[in-house]
Coordinates of C-alpha atoms and ligand atoms in Angstrom, one line a residue:
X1 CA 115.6 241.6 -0.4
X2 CA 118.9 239.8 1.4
X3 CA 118.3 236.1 0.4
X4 CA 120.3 235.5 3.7
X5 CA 118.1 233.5 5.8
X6 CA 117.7 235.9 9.2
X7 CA 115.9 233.3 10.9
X8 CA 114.6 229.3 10.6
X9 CA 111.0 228.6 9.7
X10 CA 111.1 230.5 6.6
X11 CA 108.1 230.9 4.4
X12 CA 107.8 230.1 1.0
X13 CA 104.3 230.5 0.4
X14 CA 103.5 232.6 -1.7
X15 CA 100.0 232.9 -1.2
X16 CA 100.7 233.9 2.2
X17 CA 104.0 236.1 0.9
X18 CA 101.2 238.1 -1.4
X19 CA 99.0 239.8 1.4
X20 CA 99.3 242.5 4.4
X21 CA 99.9 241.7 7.8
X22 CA 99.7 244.3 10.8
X23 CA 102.9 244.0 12.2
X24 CA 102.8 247.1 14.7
X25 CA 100.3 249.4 16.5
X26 CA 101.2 252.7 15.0
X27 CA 101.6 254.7 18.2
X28 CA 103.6 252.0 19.6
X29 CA 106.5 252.9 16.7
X30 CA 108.0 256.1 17.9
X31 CA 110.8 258.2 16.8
X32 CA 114.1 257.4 18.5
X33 CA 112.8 253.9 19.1
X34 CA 113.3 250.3 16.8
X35 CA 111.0 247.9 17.2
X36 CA 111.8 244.7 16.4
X37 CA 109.1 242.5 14.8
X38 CA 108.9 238.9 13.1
X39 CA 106.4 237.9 10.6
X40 CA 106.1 234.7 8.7
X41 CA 109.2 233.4 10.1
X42 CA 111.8 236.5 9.2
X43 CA 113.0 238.8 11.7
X44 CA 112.0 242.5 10.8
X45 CA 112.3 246.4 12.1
X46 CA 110.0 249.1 12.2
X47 CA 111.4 252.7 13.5
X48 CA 110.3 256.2 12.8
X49 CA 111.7 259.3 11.4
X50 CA 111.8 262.5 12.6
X51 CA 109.3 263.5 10.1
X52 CA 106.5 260.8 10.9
X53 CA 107.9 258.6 8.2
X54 CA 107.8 254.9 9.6
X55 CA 109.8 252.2 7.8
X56 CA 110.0 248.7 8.3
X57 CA 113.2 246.8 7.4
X58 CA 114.9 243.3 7.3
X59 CA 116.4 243.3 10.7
X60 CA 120.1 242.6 9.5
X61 CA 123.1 244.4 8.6
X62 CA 124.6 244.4 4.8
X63 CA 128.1 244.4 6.4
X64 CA 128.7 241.8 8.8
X65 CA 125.0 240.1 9.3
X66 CA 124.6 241.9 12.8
X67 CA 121.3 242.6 14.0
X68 CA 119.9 246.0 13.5
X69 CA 116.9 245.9 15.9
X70 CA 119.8 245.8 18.8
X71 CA 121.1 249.4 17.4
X72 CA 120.1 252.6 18.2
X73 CA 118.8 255.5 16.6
X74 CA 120.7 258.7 16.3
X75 CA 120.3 261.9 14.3
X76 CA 117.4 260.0 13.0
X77 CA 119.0 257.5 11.4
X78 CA 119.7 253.1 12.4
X79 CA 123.1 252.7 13.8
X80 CA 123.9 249.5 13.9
X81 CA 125.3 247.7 17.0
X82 CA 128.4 246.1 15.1
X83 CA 130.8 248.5 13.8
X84 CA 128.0 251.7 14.1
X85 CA 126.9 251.8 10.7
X86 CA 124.2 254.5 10.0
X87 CA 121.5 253.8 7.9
X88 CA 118.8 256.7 6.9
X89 CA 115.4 256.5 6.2
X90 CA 116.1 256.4 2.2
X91 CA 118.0 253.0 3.7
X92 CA 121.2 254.0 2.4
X93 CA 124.3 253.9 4.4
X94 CA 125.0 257.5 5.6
X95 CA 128.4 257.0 8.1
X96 CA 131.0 254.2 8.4
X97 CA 132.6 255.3 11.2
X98 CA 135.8 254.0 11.0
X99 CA 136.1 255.5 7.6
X100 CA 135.0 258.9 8.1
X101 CA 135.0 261.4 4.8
X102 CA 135.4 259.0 2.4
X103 CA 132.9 257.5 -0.4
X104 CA 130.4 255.3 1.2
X105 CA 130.0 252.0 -1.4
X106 CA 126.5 252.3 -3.0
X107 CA 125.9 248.9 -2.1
X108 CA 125.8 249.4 1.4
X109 CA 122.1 249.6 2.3
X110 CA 119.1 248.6 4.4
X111 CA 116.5 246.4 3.0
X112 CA 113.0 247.6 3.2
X113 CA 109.8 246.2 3.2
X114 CA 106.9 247.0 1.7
X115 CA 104.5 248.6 4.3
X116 CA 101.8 251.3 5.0
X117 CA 100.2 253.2 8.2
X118 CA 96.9 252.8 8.1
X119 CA 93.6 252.5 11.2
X120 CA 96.8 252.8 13.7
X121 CA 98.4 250.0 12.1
X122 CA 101.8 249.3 10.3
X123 CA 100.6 246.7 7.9
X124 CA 103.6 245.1 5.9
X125 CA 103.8 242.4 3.3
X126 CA 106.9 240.1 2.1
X127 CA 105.4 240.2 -1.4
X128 CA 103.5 241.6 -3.7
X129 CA 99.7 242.2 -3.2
X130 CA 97.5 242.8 -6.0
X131 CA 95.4 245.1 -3.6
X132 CA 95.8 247.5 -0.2
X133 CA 95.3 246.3 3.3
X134 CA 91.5 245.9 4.3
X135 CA 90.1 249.0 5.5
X136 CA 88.3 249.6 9.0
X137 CA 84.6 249.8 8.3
X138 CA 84.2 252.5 10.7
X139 CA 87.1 254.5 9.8
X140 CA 84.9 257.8 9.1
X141 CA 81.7 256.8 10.2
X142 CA 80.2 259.7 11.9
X143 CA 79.4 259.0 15.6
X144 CA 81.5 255.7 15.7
X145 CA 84.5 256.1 18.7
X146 CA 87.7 254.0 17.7
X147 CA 90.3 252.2 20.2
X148 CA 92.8 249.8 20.5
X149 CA 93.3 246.6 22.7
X150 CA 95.8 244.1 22.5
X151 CA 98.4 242.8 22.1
X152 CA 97.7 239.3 22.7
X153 CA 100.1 236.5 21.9
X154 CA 98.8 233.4 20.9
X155 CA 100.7 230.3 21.1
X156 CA 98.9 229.0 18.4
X157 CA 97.9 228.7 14.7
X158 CA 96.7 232.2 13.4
X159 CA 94.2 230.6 11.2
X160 CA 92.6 228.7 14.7
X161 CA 92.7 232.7 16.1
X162 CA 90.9 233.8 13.1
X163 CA 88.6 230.7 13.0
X164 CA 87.8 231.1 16.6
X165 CA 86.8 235.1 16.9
X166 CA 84.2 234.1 13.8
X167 CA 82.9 231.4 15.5
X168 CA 79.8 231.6 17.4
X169 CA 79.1 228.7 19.9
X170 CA 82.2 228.9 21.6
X171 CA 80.3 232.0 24.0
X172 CA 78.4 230.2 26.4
X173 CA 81.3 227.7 27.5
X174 CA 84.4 229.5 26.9
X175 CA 83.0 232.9 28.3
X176 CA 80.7 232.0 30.1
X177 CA 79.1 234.9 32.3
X178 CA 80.2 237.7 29.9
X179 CA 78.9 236.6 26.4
X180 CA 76.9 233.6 27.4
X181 CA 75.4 231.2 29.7
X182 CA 76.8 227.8 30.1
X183 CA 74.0 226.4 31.9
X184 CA 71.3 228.2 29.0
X185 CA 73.5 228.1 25.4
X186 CA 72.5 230.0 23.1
X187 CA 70.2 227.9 19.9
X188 CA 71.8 228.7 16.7
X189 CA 70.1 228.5 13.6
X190 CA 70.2 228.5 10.2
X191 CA 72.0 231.6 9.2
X192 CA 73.7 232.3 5.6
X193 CA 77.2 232.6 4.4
X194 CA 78.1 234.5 1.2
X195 CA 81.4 235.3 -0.4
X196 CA 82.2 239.0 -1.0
X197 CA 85.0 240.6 -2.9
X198 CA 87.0 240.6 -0.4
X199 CA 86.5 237.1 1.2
X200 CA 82.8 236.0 3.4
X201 CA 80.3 237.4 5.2
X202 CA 77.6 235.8 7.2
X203 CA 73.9 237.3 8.0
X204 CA 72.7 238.2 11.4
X205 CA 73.2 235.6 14.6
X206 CA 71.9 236.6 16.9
X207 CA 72.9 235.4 21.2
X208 CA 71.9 236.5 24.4
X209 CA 75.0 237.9 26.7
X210 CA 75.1 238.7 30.4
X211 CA 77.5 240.9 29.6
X212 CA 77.5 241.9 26.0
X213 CA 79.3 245.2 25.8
X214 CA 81.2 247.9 28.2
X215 CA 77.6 249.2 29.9
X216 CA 77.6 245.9 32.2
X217 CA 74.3 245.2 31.2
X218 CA 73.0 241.9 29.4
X219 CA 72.2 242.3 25.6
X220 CA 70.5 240.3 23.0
X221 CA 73.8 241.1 20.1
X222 CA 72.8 240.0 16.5
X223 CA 76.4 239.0 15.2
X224 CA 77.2 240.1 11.3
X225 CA 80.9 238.8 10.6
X226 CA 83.5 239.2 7.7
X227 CA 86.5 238.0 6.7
X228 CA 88.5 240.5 4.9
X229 CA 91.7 238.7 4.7
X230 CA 92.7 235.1 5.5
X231 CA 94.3 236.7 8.9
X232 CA 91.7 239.9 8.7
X233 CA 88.2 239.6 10.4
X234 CA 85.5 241.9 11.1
X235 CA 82.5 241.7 13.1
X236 CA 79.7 244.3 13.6
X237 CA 77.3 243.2 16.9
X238 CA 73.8 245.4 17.2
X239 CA 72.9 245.7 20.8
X240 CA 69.2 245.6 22.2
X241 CA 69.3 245.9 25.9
X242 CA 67.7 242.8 27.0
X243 CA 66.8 244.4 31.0
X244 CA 63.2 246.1 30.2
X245 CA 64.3 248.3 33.3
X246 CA 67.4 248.8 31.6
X247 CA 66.3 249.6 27.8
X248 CA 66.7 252.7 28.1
X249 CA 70.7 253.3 28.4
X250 CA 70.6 252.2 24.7
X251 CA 69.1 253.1 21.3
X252 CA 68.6 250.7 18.3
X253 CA 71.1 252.2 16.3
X254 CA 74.0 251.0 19.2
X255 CA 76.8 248.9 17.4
X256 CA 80.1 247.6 18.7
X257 CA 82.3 246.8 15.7
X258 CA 85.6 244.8 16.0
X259 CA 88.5 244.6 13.2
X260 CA 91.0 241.5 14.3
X261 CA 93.8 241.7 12.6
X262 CA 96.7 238.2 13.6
X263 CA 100.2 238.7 12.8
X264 CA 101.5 235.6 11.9
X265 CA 104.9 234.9 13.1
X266 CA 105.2 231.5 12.3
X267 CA 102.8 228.4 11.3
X268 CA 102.0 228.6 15.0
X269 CA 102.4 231.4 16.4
X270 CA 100.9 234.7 16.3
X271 CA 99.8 238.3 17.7
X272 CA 96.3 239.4 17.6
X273 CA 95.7 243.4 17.2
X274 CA 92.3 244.5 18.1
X275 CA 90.7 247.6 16.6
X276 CA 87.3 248.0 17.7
X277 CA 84.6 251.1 18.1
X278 CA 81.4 252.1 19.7
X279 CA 78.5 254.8 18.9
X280 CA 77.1 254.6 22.7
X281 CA 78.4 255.5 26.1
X282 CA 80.5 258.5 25.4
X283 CA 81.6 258.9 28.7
X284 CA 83.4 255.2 28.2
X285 CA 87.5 255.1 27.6
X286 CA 89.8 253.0 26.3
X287 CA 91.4 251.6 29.8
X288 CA 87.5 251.6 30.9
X289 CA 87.3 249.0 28.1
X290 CA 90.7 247.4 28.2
X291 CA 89.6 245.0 31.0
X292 CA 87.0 243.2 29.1
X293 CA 88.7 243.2 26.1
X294 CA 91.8 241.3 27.7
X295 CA 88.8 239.0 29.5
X296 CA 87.4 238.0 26.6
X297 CA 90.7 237.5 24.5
X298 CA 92.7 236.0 27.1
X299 CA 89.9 233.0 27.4
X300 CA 89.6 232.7 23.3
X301 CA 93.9 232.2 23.8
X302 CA 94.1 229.5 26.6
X303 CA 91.4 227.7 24.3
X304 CA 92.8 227.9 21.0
X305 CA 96.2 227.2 22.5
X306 CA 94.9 223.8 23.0
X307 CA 93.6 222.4 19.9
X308 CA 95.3 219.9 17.9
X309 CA 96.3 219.7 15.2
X310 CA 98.1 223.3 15.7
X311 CA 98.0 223.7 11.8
X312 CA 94.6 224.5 10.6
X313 CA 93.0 221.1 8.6
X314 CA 91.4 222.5 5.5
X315 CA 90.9 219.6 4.1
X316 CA 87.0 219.3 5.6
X317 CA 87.4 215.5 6.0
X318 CA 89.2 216.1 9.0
X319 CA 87.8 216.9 12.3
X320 CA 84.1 217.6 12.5
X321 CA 82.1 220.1 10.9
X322 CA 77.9 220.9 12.0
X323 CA 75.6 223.2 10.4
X324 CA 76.3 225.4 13.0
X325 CA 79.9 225.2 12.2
X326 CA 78.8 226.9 8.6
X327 CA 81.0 230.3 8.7
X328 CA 84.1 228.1 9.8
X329 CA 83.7 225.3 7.2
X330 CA 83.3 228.6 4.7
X331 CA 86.8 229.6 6.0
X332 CA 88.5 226.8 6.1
X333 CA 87.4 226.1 2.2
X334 CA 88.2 229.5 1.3
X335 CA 91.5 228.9 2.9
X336 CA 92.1 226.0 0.6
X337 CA 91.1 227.9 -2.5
X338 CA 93.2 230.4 -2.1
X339 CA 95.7 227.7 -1.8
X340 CA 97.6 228.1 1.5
X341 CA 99.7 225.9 2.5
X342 CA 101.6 227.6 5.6
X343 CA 100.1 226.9 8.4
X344 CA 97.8 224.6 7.4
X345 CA 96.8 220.8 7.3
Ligands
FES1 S1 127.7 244.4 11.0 FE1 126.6 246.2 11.0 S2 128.2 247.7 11.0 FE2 129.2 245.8 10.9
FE2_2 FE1 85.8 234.1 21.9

């Protein structure tokens, strides 16, 4: 990797180095087009072959430090903007132009990064993971229909994102109408937290929500959440119609699962990628669902964007945790175990 500094606000975690990030929607990466991305404070590419090979890059140029993500792509391969460079997907240095014909120095290369395509994702990491990225629980579970929504940028602390879609209590207030009533909150109680392999989980909560899912109808949704990565969370909601002259649209076996997945691009700044899937209400499409999905995220945004300090405190003697608060306080101690320091407190 080129030690060159392509941008300010580098990290040097290496806790944070050593794990997956989605950086891209998958579809959104198509051949002919670069994409330029930045994660973790470097400045990155992501373009496709011809093939359906999709690489992602340091977005810089060996010869003269020019950026490649204002190239082009032709006869599938990264022509820089500067003096027209070609790079191929091997990342070697195919044509220099003004020296047509003659031997191209070995040295003259691209600089990959690690990365995979994976649940419509291009997850990449700036180190060396000792596992894969989390996988969608629903990937091939018969009857489950998968989508996409997003992308939201947040203006904020990618741990507050994270912290905030596994957090409960905020429904009634900061949506209210849609997953809860401000003027009736929800009571929480008691409900477990247990670490996994792969990070927490919490046991059912269950909330009453106008509007708890795409059929417009209100729904008592029992809540199960993970964490499968500091900047990886999952939820699964189970959905009981909570009209009686409505109860019928649904079945108990009705589940809305959501994978959020938060590019970091720097200590406080990020992307959030939605995956999320349903096993009712064929008839319903992705831009039928968009709307509530952008809703819902949109007020979880203008909230978190907010709180202060950006940087998440994991140190649990600042701010204010309450039993109800249990999954966070889990998180944010998990966070400290795992010893990160960017982006936090
Ligand atoms: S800087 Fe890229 S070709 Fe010269
Ligand atoms: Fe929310």
């Amino acid at each position: 990797m080129l030690d060159a500094a392509t941008s300010t606000g580098l990290c040097n975690d290496q806790a944070m180095l050593d794990d997956w990030y989605v950086v891209a929607y998958a579809r959104e990466v198509t051949p002919g087009a670069i994409v330029p991305i930045r994660l973790l404070g470097r400045d990155l590419i992501a373009w496709r072959e011809e093939d359906g090979t999709a690489h992602v890059w340091e977005d810089i140029c060996i010869h003269r430090g020019a950026r490649l993500s204002k190239g082009w792509i032709t006869e599938n391969a990264v022509v820089c903007p500067y003096h027209g460079w070609r790079y191929a997907g091997s990342a070697e240095c195919v044509l220099i132009p003004a020296a047509p014909g003659q031997p191209i120095p070995p040295k003259a290369r691209a600089f990959p990064i690690r990365s995979v395509e994976q649940d419509g994702f291009i997850w990449a990491t700036l180190g060396a993971p000792a596992h894969q990225p989390p996988a969608f629980p629903e990937r091939d579970v018969p009857g489950f229909r998968n989508f996409m929504a997003g992308p939201y940028l947040f203006r904020a602390n990618g741990f507050r994102a994270v912290e905030n879609f596994i957090d409960i209590t905020h429904f009634p207030f900061v949506h209210a109408g849609v997953n809860g009533v401000a003027s009736n909150p929800d009571v929480i109680p008691d409900y477990e937290v247990t670490r996994t392999d792969f990070g927490l989980k919490s046991s059912e909560i269950v909330v009453l929500q106008p509007v708890g899912d795409f059929r417009g109808v209100p729904v008592r949704a029992g809540y199960t959440y993970s964490t499968f990565r500091p900047l990886v969370a999952y939820f699964s909601k189970r959905l009981e119609i909570a009209d009686p002259a409505q109860a019928a649209l649904g079945s108990p076996g009705d589940r809305f699962t959501t994978f959020f997945t938060v590019q970091p691009i720097d200590e406080v700044t990020c992307i959030a990628r939605v995956l999320f899937a349903i096993n009712f209400a064929p008839h319903l499409t992705e831009a039928d669902m968009q709307p509530r999905q952008d809703i819902v995220y949109g007020q979880d945004r203008d909230i978190v964007e907010t709180q202060r300090p950006e940087r998440i405190p994991t140190d649990l003697r600042e701010e204010m945790h309450h039993r109800t608060d249990r999954l966070g306080v889990a998180y944010r101690r998990w966070l400290r175990e795992l010893g990160i320091s960017y982006g936090t407190v």
